[in-house]
């Protein structure tokens, strides 16, 4: 991996939040798309465990292994120059502090991850603290957390209930205090995402969480119109608008930066 002065950093994202500049993030799982996203101005590439669904064809993310995450992260890392690289810790790979440290170290060492992402609230505060103390940046993930799909009972909006919403707001603060540098908010009402975003100094990256988040993320295949048969409400097909891959990605980046995506029709109240 070569040194690049333009490469984005955690500090750059904090600066973007302060200046009100929105952060554009997309998932990728291979070198070709990584290069395309990087050259099209995407700020963060996420090697998500969504690869269980879009690459492996599973119904959920639960079967994804550490070896698979390392493999895909390695493919993506080699082709990016400017974009920041976040990689998911898969299901049950961070159940104890030693396990979280060992697996995060693998993602960094073998997969060249710059940051790891884990799903869950306050019960992972110690895990985040532990990783950050060893120099591994962490991205939190609240709201719809697909690794808990069987407990949640399906891919549905979270935080409509006032008690759940209040707990999520507290969780967000706990994760920031534990040392998380970014926070993904998935499928929550826009008012809740707005409150959480305003209460934190670290950037929030929304997916189905409304326009007030500091950045947006989509699964690549979804924004290219190749996702599930029934398009989720929060997805916009940018390839249908443009007809070319590079133009679609550039159009996504522009729409995020200019606050045109997500629009009201992509948002949950
Ligand atoms: O796995 C993934 O791609 C994700 C995003 C949907 C945020 O976690």
Short mmCIF file of C-alpha atoms and ligand atoms in Angstrom, two decimals:
data_model
loop_
_atom_site.label_atom_id
_atom_site.label_comp_id
_atom_site.label_asym_id
_atom_site.label_seq_id
_atom_site.Cartn_x
_atom_site.Cartn_y
_atom_site.Cartn_z
CA UNK A 1 0.00 0.00 0.00
CA UNK A 2 1.58 3.28 -1.02
CA UNK A 3 1.64 6.46 1.10
CA UNK A 4 -0.84 9.05 -0.13
CA UNK A 5 -1.08 12.63 1.21
CA UNK A 6 -4.71 12.85 0.13
CA UNK A 7 -5.71 9.72 2.07
CA UNK A 8 -8.54 10.32 4.53
CA UNK A 9 -8.12 9.92 8.28
CA UNK A 10 -10.29 9.81 11.40
CA UNK A 11 -9.24 13.43 12.05
CA UNK A 12 -10.44 14.42 8.58
CA UNK A 13 -13.91 13.02 9.35
CA UNK A 14 -14.10 14.99 12.62
CA UNK A 15 -13.21 18.11 10.64
CA UNK A 16 -15.87 17.32 8.04
CA UNK A 17 -18.50 17.01 10.79
CA UNK A 18 -17.45 20.36 12.29
CA UNK A 19 -17.65 22.05 8.89
CA UNK A 20 -20.97 20.40 8.03
CA UNK A 21 -19.47 18.53 5.05
CA UNK A 22 -21.25 15.24 4.46
CA UNK A 23 -19.35 11.94 4.26
CA UNK A 24 -20.09 9.52 1.38
CA UNK A 25 -19.64 5.83 2.17
CA UNK A 26 -20.39 2.69 0.15
CA UNK A 27 -19.68 -1.00 0.65
CA UNK A 28 -17.30 -2.92 -1.63
CA UNK A 29 -15.99 -6.47 -1.58
CA UNK A 30 -13.44 -6.63 -4.40
CA UNK A 31 -10.56 -4.69 -5.96
CA UNK A 32 -12.37 -3.56 -9.15
CA UNK A 33 -15.19 -1.84 -7.31
CA UNK A 34 -12.81 -0.56 -4.64
CA UNK A 35 -10.81 1.25 -7.36
CA UNK A 36 -13.97 2.63 -8.97
CA UNK A 37 -15.34 3.93 -5.66
CA UNK A 38 -11.99 5.40 -4.63
CA UNK A 39 -11.56 7.21 -7.95
CA UNK A 40 -15.15 8.45 -7.88
CA UNK A 41 -14.72 10.35 -4.60
CA UNK A 42 -16.23 7.92 -2.07
CA UNK A 43 -14.78 8.87 1.34
CA UNK A 44 -15.23 5.55 3.16
CA UNK A 45 -15.32 2.02 1.76
CA UNK A 46 -16.95 -0.47 4.09
CA UNK A 47 -16.23 -4.16 3.67
CA UNK A 48 -19.53 -5.07 5.28
CA UNK A 49 -20.61 -8.49 6.44
CA UNK A 50 -23.51 -7.76 4.07
CA UNK A 51 -21.24 -9.80 1.78
CA UNK A 52 -23.02 -12.80 3.30
CA UNK A 53 -26.11 -11.70 1.39
CA UNK A 54 -24.80 -9.96 -1.73
CA UNK A 55 -21.75 -12.18 -2.42
CA UNK A 56 -22.65 -15.52 -0.81
CA UNK A 57 -26.41 -15.38 -1.49
CA UNK A 58 -27.42 -16.07 2.11
CA UNK A 59 -30.61 -14.75 3.73
CA UNK A 60 -28.64 -12.88 6.42
CA UNK A 61 -25.10 -12.04 7.56
CA UNK A 62 -24.71 -14.75 10.21
CA UNK A 63 -22.67 -17.29 8.22
CA UNK A 64 -19.86 -14.87 7.41
CA UNK A 65 -16.47 -15.97 8.78
CA UNK A 66 -13.30 -14.15 9.76
CA UNK A 67 -11.45 -15.77 6.85
CA UNK A 68 -14.02 -14.37 4.42
CA UNK A 69 -13.79 -10.88 5.93
CA UNK A 70 -9.98 -10.96 5.75
CA UNK A 71 -10.07 -12.18 2.13
CA UNK A 72 -12.48 -9.49 0.91
CA UNK A 73 -10.81 -6.75 2.96
CA UNK A 74 -7.47 -7.64 1.43
CA UNK A 75 -8.93 -7.46 -2.11
CA UNK A 76 -10.50 -4.04 -1.42
CA UNK A 77 -7.49 -2.59 0.42
CA UNK A 78 -5.09 -3.14 -2.46
CA UNK A 79 -7.09 -0.96 -4.86
CA UNK A 80 -7.94 2.05 -2.67
CA UNK A 81 -5.73 5.10 -2.24
CA UNK A 82 -7.81 7.93 -0.76
CA UNK A 83 -10.86 6.30 0.81
CA UNK A 84 -10.83 5.18 4.47
CA UNK A 85 -11.28 1.42 4.90
CA UNK A 86 -13.67 0.04 7.53
CA UNK A 87 -14.14 -3.71 7.91
CA UNK A 88 -16.90 -5.50 9.83
CA UNK A 89 -16.12 -7.89 12.65
CA UNK A 90 -18.51 -10.74 11.75
CA UNK A 91 -21.08 -12.43 14.01
CA UNK A 92 -19.62 -13.91 17.23
CA UNK A 93 -16.09 -12.75 16.44
CA UNK A 94 -15.93 -10.23 19.34
CA UNK A 95 -17.69 -12.03 22.20
CA UNK A 96 -14.78 -11.60 24.61
CA UNK A 97 -12.03 -8.98 24.85
CA UNK A 98 -9.21 -11.36 23.81
CA UNK A 99 -11.30 -12.68 20.89
CA UNK A 100 -12.14 -9.12 19.75
CA UNK A 101 -8.49 -8.08 19.96
CA UNK A 102 -7.24 -11.17 18.10
CA UNK A 103 -9.80 -10.87 15.30
CA UNK A 104 -9.43 -7.09 14.93
CA UNK A 105 -5.66 -7.56 14.71
CA UNK A 106 -6.24 -10.06 11.88
CA UNK A 107 -8.41 -7.59 9.99
CA UNK A 108 -5.73 -4.90 10.37
CA UNK A 109 -2.68 -7.09 9.72
CA UNK A 110 -3.94 -9.47 7.06
CA UNK A 111 -6.86 -7.48 5.64
CA UNK A 112 -5.22 -3.99 5.89
CA UNK A 113 -8.34 -2.59 7.63
CA UNK A 114 -7.94 0.92 9.04
CA UNK A 115 -10.94 0.63 11.34
CA UNK A 116 -13.16 -2.22 12.52
CA UNK A 117 -16.93 -2.02 12.94
CA UNK A 118 -18.98 -3.89 15.52
CA UNK A 119 -22.70 -4.00 16.20
CA UNK A 120 -24.30 -3.22 19.54
CA UNK A 121 -24.72 -0.77 22.39
CA UNK A 122 -23.32 -0.26 25.87
CA UNK A 123 -22.41 -3.90 26.43
CA UNK A 124 -19.60 -3.40 23.89
CA UNK A 125 -18.16 -0.29 25.58
CA UNK A 126 -15.34 -2.29 27.19
CA UNK A 127 -14.57 -3.99 23.87
CA UNK A 128 -14.29 -0.62 22.12
CA UNK A 129 -12.10 0.76 24.92
CA UNK A 130 -9.87 -2.31 24.71
CA UNK A 131 -9.39 -2.06 20.93
CA UNK A 132 -8.85 1.71 20.95
CA UNK A 133 -6.23 1.36 23.72
CA UNK A 134 -4.27 -0.91 21.37
CA UNK A 135 -4.47 1.60 18.53
CA UNK A 136 -7.33 0.08 16.53
CA UNK A 137 -10.00 2.65 15.58
CA UNK A 138 -13.59 1.45 16.01
CA UNK A 139 -16.89 2.30 14.31
CA UNK A 140 -20.04 1.51 16.31
CA UNK A 141 -23.36 0.39 14.80
CA UNK A 142 -26.77 1.02 16.40
CA UNK A 143 -30.41 0.68 15.32
CA UNK A 144 -31.07 -2.30 13.07
CA UNK A 145 -28.14 -4.60 13.84
CA UNK A 146 -28.37 -7.51 11.35
CA UNK A 147 -26.18 -9.81 13.46
CA UNK A 148 -29.08 -9.87 16.00
CA UNK A 149 -31.67 -10.58 13.31
CA UNK A 150 -33.19 -13.58 15.07
CA UNK A 151 -33.63 -11.62 18.30
CA UNK A 152 -35.00 -8.55 16.49
CA UNK A 153 -37.42 -10.70 14.46
CA UNK A 154 -36.69 -9.33 10.96
CA UNK A 155 -35.21 -6.42 9.02
CA UNK A 156 -37.39 -3.65 10.44
CA UNK A 157 -37.10 -0.09 11.69
CA UNK A 158 -35.79 0.20 15.27
CA UNK A 159 -36.29 2.92 17.89
CA UNK A 160 -39.92 3.83 17.29
CA UNK A 161 -40.74 2.93 20.86
CA UNK A 162 -39.80 5.91 23.14
CA UNK A 163 -38.02 3.66 25.68
CA UNK A 164 -35.94 1.97 22.99
CA UNK A 165 -35.17 5.37 21.47
CA UNK A 166 -34.05 6.77 24.84
CA UNK A 167 -31.77 3.78 25.39
CA UNK A 168 -30.29 4.14 21.91
CA UNK A 169 -29.50 7.83 22.58
CA UNK A 170 -27.69 6.83 25.77
CA UNK A 171 -25.88 3.98 23.99
CA UNK A 172 -24.58 6.39 21.34
CA UNK A 173 -23.02 8.58 24.03
CA UNK A 174 -21.55 5.56 25.83
CA UNK A 175 -19.94 4.34 22.58
CA UNK A 176 -18.45 7.79 21.89
CA UNK A 177 -17.11 7.96 25.46
CA UNK A 178 -15.62 4.47 25.06
CA UNK A 179 -13.59 5.78 22.11
CA UNK A 180 -15.58 4.98 18.96
CA UNK A 181 -14.61 7.39 16.16
CA UNK A 182 -17.63 6.85 13.90
CA UNK A 183 -21.15 5.51 14.43
CA UNK A 184 -23.41 3.82 11.86
CA UNK A 185 -27.14 4.34 12.47
CA UNK A 186 -29.27 1.82 10.54
CA UNK A 187 -33.02 2.02 9.93
CA UNK A 188 -34.18 4.36 12.68
CA UNK A 189 -36.65 7.28 12.56
CA UNK A 190 -35.08 10.49 11.20
CA UNK A 191 -35.95 12.47 14.35
CA UNK A 192 -34.02 9.97 16.51
CA UNK A 193 -31.03 10.00 14.12
CA UNK A 194 -31.10 13.81 14.20
CA UNK A 195 -31.01 13.89 18.01
CA UNK A 196 -28.21 11.33 18.19
CA UNK A 197 -26.17 13.13 15.52
CA UNK A 198 -26.50 16.45 17.36
CA UNK A 199 -25.57 14.90 20.72
CA UNK A 200 -22.24 13.47 19.48
CA UNK A 201 -18.96 15.04 18.44
CA UNK A 202 -18.07 11.97 16.32
CA UNK A 203 -19.72 11.65 12.88
CA UNK A 204 -22.79 9.47 12.35
CA UNK A 205 -23.18 7.54 9.09
CA UNK A 206 -26.81 6.77 8.31
CA UNK A 207 -28.53 4.05 6.30
CA UNK A 208 -32.29 4.50 6.41
CA UNK A 209 -31.76 7.08 9.15
CA UNK A 210 -32.56 10.35 7.39
CA UNK A 211 -30.70 13.34 6.04
CA UNK A 212 -29.39 14.78 9.31
CA UNK A 213 -26.66 12.16 9.71
CA UNK A 214 -23.12 13.40 9.05
CA UNK A 215 -22.71 10.85 6.27
CA UNK A 216 -24.57 8.15 4.37
CA UNK A 217 -23.84 4.55 3.49
CA UNK A 218 -25.53 2.11 1.11
CA UNK A 219 -24.77 -1.44 0.08
CA UNK A 220 -23.15 -1.10 -3.38
CA UNK A 221 -25.41 -3.66 -5.07
CA UNK A 222 -28.50 -1.85 -3.72
CA UNK A 223 -27.50 1.53 -5.15
CA UNK A 224 -26.77 -0.18 -8.49
CA UNK A 225 -30.29 -1.65 -8.56
CA UNK A 226 -29.01 -5.22 -8.06
CA UNK A 227 -30.32 -5.74 -4.54
CA UNK A 228 -33.32 -7.57 -3.11
CA UNK A 229 -36.42 -8.11 -5.28
CA UNK A 230 -38.32 -5.64 -3.11
CA UNK A 231 -36.20 -2.50 -2.91
CA UNK A 232 -35.98 -1.26 0.70
CA UNK A 233 -37.49 2.21 1.24
CA UNK A 234 -34.10 3.79 2.04
CA UNK A 235 -32.45 2.70 -1.25
CA UNK A 236 -32.14 4.78 -4.42
CA UNK A 237 -31.03 3.14 -7.67
CA UNK A 238 -28.33 5.53 -8.96
CA UNK A 239 -27.49 3.32 -11.98
CA UNK A 240 -31.02 3.68 -13.31
CA UNK A 241 -30.54 7.48 -13.27
CA UNK A 242 -27.19 7.44 -15.08
CA UNK A 243 -26.72 4.15 -17.00
CA UNK A 244 -22.98 3.92 -16.25
CA UNK A 245 -21.20 2.57 -13.17
CA UNK A 246 -18.78 5.46 -12.68
CA UNK A 247 -21.49 8.06 -13.26
CA UNK A 248 -23.77 6.25 -10.79
CA UNK A 249 -21.15 6.30 -8.03
CA UNK A 250 -20.25 9.95 -8.74
CA UNK A 251 -23.93 10.85 -8.69
CA UNK A 252 -24.31 9.12 -5.29
CA UNK A 253 -21.32 11.03 -3.87
CA UNK A 254 -22.72 14.34 -5.19
CA UNK A 255 -26.22 13.62 -3.88
CA UNK A 256 -24.85 12.81 -0.41
CA UNK A 257 -22.54 15.85 -0.33
CA UNK A 258 -25.32 18.20 -1.45
CA UNK A 259 -27.89 16.74 0.94
CA UNK A 260 -30.14 15.53 -1.88
CA UNK A 261 -29.90 11.91 -0.73
CA UNK A 262 -31.65 10.65 1.28
CA UNK A 263 -34.87 12.46 0.40
CA UNK A 264 -38.09 12.22 2.41
CA UNK A 265 -39.20 9.16 0.44
CA UNK A 266 -36.10 7.26 1.64
CA UNK A 267 -36.70 8.11 5.30
CA UNK A 268 -38.66 6.61 8.21
CA UNK A 269 -40.70 8.93 10.46
O1 LIG B 1 -22.65 -4.98 6.41
C1 LIG B 1 -22.90 -3.86 5.91
O2 LIG B 1 -22.82 -3.64 4.71
C2 LIG B 1 -23.29 -2.79 6.84
C3 LIG B 1 -23.92 -1.57 6.25
C4 LIG B 1 -25.26 -1.87 5.72
C5 LIG B 1 -23.94 -0.44 7.21
O3 LIG B 1 -23.12 -2.93 8.02
#
